[in-house]
Short mmCIF file of C-alpha atoms and ligand atoms in Angstrom, two decimals:
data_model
loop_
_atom_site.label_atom_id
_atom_site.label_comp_id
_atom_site.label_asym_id
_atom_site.label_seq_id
_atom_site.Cartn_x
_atom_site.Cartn_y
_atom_site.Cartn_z
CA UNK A 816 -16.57 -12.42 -11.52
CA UNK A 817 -17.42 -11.15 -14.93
CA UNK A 818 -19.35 -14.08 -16.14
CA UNK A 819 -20.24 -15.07 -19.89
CA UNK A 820 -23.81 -15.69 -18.27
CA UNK A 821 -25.37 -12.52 -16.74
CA UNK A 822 -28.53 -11.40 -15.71
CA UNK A 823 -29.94 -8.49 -14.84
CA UNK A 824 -31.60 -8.64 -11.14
CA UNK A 825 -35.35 -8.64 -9.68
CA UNK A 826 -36.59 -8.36 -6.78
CA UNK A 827 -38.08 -11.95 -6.61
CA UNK A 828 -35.21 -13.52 -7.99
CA UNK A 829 -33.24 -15.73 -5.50
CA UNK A 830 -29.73 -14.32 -6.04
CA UNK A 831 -26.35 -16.47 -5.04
CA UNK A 832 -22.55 -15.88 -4.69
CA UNK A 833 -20.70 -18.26 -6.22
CA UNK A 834 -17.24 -18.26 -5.58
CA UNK A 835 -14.59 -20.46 -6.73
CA UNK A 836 -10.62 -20.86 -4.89
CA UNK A 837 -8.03 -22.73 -6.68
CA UNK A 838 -4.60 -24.39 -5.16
CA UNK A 839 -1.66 -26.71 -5.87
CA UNK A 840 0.66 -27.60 -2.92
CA UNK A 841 -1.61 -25.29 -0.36
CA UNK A 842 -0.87 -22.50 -2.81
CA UNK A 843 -3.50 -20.09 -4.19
CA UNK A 844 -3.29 -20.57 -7.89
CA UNK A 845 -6.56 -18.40 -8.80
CA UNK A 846 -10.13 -17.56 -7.61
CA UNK A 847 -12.82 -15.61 -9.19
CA UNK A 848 -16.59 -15.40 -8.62
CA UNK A 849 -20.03 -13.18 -8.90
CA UNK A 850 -23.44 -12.83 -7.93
CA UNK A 851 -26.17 -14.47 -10.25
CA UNK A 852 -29.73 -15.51 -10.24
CA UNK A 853 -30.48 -18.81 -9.70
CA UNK A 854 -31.25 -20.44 -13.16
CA UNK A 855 -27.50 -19.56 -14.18
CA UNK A 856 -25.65 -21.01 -11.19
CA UNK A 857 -25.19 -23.94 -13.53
CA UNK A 858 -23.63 -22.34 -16.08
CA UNK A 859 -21.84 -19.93 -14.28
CA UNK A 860 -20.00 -22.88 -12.26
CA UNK A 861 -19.35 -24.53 -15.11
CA UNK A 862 -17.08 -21.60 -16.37
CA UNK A 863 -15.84 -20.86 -12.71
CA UNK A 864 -14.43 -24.79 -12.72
CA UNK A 865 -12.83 -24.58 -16.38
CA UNK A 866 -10.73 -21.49 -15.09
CA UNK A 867 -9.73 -22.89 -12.50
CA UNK A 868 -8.66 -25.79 -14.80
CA UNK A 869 -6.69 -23.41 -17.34
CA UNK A 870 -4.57 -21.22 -14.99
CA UNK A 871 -1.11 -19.91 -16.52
CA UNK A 872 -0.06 -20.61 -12.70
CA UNK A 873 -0.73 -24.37 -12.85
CA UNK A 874 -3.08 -27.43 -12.60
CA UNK A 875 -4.86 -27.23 -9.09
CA UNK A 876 -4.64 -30.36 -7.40
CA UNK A 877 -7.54 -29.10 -5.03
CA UNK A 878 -10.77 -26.63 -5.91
CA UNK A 879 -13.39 -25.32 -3.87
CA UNK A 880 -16.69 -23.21 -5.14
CA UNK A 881 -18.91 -22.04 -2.73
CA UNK A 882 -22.87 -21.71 -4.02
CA UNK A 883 -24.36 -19.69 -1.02
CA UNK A 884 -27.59 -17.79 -1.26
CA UNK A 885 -27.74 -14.19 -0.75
CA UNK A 886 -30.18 -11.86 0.79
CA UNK A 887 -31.32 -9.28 -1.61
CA UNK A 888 -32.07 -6.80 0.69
CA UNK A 889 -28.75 -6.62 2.09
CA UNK A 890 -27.20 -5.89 -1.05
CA UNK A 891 -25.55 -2.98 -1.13
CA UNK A 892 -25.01 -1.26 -4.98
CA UNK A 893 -22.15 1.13 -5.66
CA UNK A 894 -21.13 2.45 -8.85
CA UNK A 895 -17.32 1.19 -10.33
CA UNK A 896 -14.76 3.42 -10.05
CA UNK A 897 -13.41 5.28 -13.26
CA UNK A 898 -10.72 3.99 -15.33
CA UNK A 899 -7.27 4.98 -15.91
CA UNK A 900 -4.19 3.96 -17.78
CA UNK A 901 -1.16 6.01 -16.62
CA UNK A 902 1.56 6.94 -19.37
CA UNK A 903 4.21 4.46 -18.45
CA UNK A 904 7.18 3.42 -20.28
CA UNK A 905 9.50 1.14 -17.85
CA UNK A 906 9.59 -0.35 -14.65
CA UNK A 907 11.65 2.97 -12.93
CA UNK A 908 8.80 5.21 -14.30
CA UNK A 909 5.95 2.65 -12.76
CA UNK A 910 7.89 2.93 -9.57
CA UNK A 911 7.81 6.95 -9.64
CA UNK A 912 4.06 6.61 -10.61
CA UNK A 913 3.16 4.52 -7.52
CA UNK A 914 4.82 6.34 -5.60
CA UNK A 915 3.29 9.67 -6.46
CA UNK A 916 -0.33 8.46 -7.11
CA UNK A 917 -0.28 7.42 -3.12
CA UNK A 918 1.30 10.42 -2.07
CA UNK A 919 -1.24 12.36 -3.61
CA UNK A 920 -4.27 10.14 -2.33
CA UNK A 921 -2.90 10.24 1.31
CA UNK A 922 -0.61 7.70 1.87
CA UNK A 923 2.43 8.51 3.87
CA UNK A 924 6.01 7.47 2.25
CA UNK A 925 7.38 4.97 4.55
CA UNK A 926 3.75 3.55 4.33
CA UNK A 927 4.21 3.14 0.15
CA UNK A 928 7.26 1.55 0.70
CA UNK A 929 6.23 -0.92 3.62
CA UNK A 930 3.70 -1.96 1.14
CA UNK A 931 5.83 -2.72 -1.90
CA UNK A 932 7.97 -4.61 0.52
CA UNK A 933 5.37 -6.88 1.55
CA UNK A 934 4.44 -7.27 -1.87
CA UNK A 935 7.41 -8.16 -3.00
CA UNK A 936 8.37 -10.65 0.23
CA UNK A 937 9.02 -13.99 -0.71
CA UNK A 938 5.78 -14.41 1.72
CA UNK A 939 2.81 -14.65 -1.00
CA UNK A 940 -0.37 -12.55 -0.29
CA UNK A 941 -3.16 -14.75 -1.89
CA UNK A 942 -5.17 -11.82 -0.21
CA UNK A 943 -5.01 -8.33 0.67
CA UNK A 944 -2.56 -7.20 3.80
CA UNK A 945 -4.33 -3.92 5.38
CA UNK A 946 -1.65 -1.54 6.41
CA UNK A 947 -1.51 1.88 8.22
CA UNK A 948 -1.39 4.28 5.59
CA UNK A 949 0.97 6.87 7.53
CA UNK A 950 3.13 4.49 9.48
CA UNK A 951 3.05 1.60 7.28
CA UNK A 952 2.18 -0.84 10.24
CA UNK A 953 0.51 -4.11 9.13
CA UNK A 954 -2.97 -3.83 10.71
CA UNK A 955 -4.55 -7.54 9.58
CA UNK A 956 -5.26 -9.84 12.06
CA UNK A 957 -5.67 -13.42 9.51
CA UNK A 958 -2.65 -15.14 8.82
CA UNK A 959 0.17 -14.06 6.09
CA UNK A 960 -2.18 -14.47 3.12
CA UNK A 961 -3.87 -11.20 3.69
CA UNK A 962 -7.67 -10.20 3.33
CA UNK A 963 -9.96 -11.87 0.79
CA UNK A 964 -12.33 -9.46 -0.32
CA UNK A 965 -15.50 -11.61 -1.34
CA UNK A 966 -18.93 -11.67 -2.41
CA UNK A 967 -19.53 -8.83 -5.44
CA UNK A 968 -21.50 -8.72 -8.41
CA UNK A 969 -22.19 -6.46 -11.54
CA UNK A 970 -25.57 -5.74 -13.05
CA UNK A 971 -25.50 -6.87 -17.10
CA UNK A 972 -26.09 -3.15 -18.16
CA UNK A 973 -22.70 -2.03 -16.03
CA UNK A 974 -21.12 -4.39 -17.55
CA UNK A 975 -21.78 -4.35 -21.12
CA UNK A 976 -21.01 -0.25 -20.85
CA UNK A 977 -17.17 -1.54 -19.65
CA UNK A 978 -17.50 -4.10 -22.32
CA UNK A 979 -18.44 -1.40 -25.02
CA UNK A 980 -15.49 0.59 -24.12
CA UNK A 981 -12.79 -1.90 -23.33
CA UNK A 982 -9.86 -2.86 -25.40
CA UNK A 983 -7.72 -5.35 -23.19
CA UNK A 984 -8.01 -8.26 -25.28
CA UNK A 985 -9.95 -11.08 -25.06
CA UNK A 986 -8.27 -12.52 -22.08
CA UNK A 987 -7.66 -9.69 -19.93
CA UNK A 988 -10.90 -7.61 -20.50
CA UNK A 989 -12.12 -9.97 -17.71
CA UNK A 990 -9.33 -9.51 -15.44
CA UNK A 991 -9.46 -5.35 -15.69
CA UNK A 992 -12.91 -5.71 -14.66
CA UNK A 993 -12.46 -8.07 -11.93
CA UNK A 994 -9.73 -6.05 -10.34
CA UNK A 995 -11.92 -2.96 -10.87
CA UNK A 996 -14.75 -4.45 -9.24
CA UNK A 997 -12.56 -5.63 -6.12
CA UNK A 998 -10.84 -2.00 -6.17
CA UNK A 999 -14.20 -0.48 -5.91
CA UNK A 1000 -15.62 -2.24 -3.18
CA UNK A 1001 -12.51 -1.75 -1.28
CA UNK A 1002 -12.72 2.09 -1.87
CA UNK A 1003 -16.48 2.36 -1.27
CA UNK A 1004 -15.24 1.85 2.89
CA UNK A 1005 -14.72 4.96 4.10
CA UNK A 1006 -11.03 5.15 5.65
CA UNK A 1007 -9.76 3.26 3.01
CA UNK A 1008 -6.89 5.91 1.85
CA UNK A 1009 -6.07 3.94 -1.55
CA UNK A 1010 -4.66 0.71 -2.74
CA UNK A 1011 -1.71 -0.77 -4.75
CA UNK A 1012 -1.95 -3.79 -6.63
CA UNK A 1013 0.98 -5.93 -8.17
CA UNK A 1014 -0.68 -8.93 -10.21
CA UNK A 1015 1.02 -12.59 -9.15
CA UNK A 1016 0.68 -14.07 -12.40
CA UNK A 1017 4.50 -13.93 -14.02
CA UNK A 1018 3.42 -13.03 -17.14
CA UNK A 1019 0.86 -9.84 -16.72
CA UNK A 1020 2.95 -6.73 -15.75
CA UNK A 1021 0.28 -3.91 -15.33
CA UNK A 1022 -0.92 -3.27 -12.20
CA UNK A 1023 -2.89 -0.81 -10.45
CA UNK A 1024 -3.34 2.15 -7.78
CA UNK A 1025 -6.89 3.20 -6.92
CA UNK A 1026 -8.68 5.34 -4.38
CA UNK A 1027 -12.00 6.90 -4.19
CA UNK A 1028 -10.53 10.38 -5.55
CA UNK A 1029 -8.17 8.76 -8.06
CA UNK A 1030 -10.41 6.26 -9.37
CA UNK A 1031 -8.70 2.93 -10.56
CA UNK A 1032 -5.24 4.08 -12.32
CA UNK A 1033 -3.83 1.24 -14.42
CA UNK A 1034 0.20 0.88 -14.17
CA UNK A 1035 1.78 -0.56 -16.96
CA UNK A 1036 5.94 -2.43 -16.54
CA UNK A 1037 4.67 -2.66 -12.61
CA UNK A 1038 7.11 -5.42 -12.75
CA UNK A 1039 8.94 -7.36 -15.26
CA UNK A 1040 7.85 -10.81 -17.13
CA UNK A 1041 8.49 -13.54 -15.46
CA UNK A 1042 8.21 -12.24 -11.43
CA UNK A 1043 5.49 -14.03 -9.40
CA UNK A 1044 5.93 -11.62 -7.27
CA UNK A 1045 2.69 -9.51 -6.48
CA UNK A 1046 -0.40 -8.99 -3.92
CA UNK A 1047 -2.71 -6.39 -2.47
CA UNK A 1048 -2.14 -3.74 0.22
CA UNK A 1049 -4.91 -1.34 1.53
CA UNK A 1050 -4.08 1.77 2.87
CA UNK A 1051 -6.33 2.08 6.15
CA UNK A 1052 -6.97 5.48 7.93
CA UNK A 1053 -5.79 4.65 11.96
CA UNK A 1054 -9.17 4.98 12.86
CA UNK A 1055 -10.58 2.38 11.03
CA UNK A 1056 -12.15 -0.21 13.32
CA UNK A 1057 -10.06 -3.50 11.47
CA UNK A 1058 -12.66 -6.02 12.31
CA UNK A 1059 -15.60 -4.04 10.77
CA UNK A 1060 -13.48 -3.10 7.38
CA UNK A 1061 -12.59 -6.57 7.30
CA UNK A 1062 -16.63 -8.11 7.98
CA UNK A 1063 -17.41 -5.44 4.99
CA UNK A 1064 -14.84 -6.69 2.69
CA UNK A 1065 -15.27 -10.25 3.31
CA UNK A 1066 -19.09 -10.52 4.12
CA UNK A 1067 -21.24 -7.67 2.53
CA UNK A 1068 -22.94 -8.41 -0.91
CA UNK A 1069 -22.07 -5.57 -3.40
CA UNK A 1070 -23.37 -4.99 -6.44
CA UNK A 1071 -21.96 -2.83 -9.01
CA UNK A 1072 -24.44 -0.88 -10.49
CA UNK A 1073 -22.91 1.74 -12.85
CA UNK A 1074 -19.91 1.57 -14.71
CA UNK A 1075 -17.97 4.58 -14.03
CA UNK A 1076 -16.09 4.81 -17.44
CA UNK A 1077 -12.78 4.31 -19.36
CA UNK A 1078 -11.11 7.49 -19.65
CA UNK A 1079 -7.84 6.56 -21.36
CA UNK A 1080 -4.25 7.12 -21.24
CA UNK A 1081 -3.46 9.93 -19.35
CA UNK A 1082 -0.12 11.45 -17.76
CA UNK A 1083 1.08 11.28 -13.95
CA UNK A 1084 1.33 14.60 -13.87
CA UNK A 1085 -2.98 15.17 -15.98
CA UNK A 1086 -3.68 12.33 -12.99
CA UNK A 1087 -2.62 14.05 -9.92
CA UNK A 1088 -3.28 17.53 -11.24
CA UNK A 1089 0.02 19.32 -10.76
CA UNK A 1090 0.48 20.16 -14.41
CA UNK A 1091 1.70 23.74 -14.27
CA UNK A 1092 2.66 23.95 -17.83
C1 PML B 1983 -4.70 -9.91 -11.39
O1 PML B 1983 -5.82 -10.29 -11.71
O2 PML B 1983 -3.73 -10.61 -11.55
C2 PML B 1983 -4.54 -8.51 -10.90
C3 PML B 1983 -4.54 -7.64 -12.07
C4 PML B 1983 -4.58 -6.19 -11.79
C5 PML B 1983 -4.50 -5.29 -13.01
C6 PML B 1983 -5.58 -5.50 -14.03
C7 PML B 1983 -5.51 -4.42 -15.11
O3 PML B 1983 -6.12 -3.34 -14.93
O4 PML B 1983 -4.87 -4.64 -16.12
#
């Protein structure tokens, strides 16, 4: 998580994950977390809790935050991926920008489609399903829910450069850089071809496309107000061994340590670089 209460890390400081999952009727309602040094795991709980407390999606009737101590040394840093907002205008031009932006990173057709399908299953993906990105073959092993990826960080200075540049609003600048942090520890695996993202909350209706040679490309009118619809799919080269992807995703510590930049609105056609005019 993007936490009001940051730190910038030492050596000697005894860093922990702290991680918080919300529910209501066995549901995932929202979850968010970070890595911080000890003297803020107060605070940062505190703030963890009252989001959980204030979700658009509900009152939880049941809340669990983890406070686990990491390992410094096994921290891995990588910088964020670069930032994106694709010229959209409805929900049939979103469509022809997913559908392009994968292409272009790798992803095989019947693979895009598979994906948005799942998505868009009455099923809910609290998590992230991993699916072959040329056949489109769901490749996860955990139940429906999908893939929690888990345990990541950013260092203060990473984060007040995204801060410095961001204009989401007050409410959302934390969510852009959540899903940017979670998109670039995803990406950082190699044989992960790219991912889509369609937000569950009814009410937010930009989502996102990212990949290592894309960077994280924001998708406004993904889907219309009101749809809870929405999840995660990873693309996932065949060769990918599952259960080491999915120990990385869930287990590693990551820190971001660089922000890689907001570059603005751009069009489909400046993003995948087949502008011939
Ligand atoms: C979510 O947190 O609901 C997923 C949001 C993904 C898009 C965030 C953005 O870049 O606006």
């Amino acid at each position: 998580m993007a936490g009001t209460f940051t730190q910038d890390h030492d050596a000697a400081t005894a860093l922990y994950s702290i991680r918080m999952r919300a529910s209501l009727n066995g549901l995932h309602i929202s979850g968010a977390e970070g890595i911080y040094n000890e003297t803020l795991i107060l605070n940062n709980s505190q703030s963890l809790l009252q989001r959980a407390l204030n979700h658009s999606r509900g009152t939880p009737d049941s809340i669990t935050l983890t406070i686990e101590r990491i390992d410094a040394m096994k921290i891995r840093k990588i910088p964020s991926l670069p930032i994106y907002t694709c010229t959209v205008n409805s929900e049939k031009d979103a469509r022809t920008a997913i559908h392009s932006l994968l292409n272009h990173a790798g992803v095989g057709t019947k693979a895009a489609f598979s994906a948005l399908n799942l998505i868009e299953s009455d099923m809910p993906l609290s998590g992230a399903a991993l699916v072959d990105a040329l056949t489109g073959k769901r490749l996860d092993t955990e139940a429906h829910g999908g893939i929690r990826v888990s345990r990541l960080g950013i260092e203060d200075t990473a984060l007040e450069n995204f801060q410095e540049t961001a204009s989401y609003g007050v409410h959302n600048t934390y969510r852009v850089i959540e899903a940017v942090m979670l998109a670039s520890k995803t990406a950082s695996y190699p044989g992960v071809i790219a991912e889509v993202c369609i937000s569950d909350n009814p009410e937010y209706t930009t989502g996102y496309v990212s990949s290592q040679g894309l960077g994280y490309v924001r998708i406004p009118h993904i889907k219309h107000e009101g749809d809870a619809r929405g999840g995660r799919v990873y693309f996932i080269d065949s060769r990918v061994d599952v259960n080491s992807l999915t120990k990385y995703l869930q287990h590693t510590p990551v820190m971001i340590d660089k922000f890689g930049g907001n570059n603005g609105i751009k069009d489909l056609s400046e993003l995948i670089g087949t502008d011939n005019s």
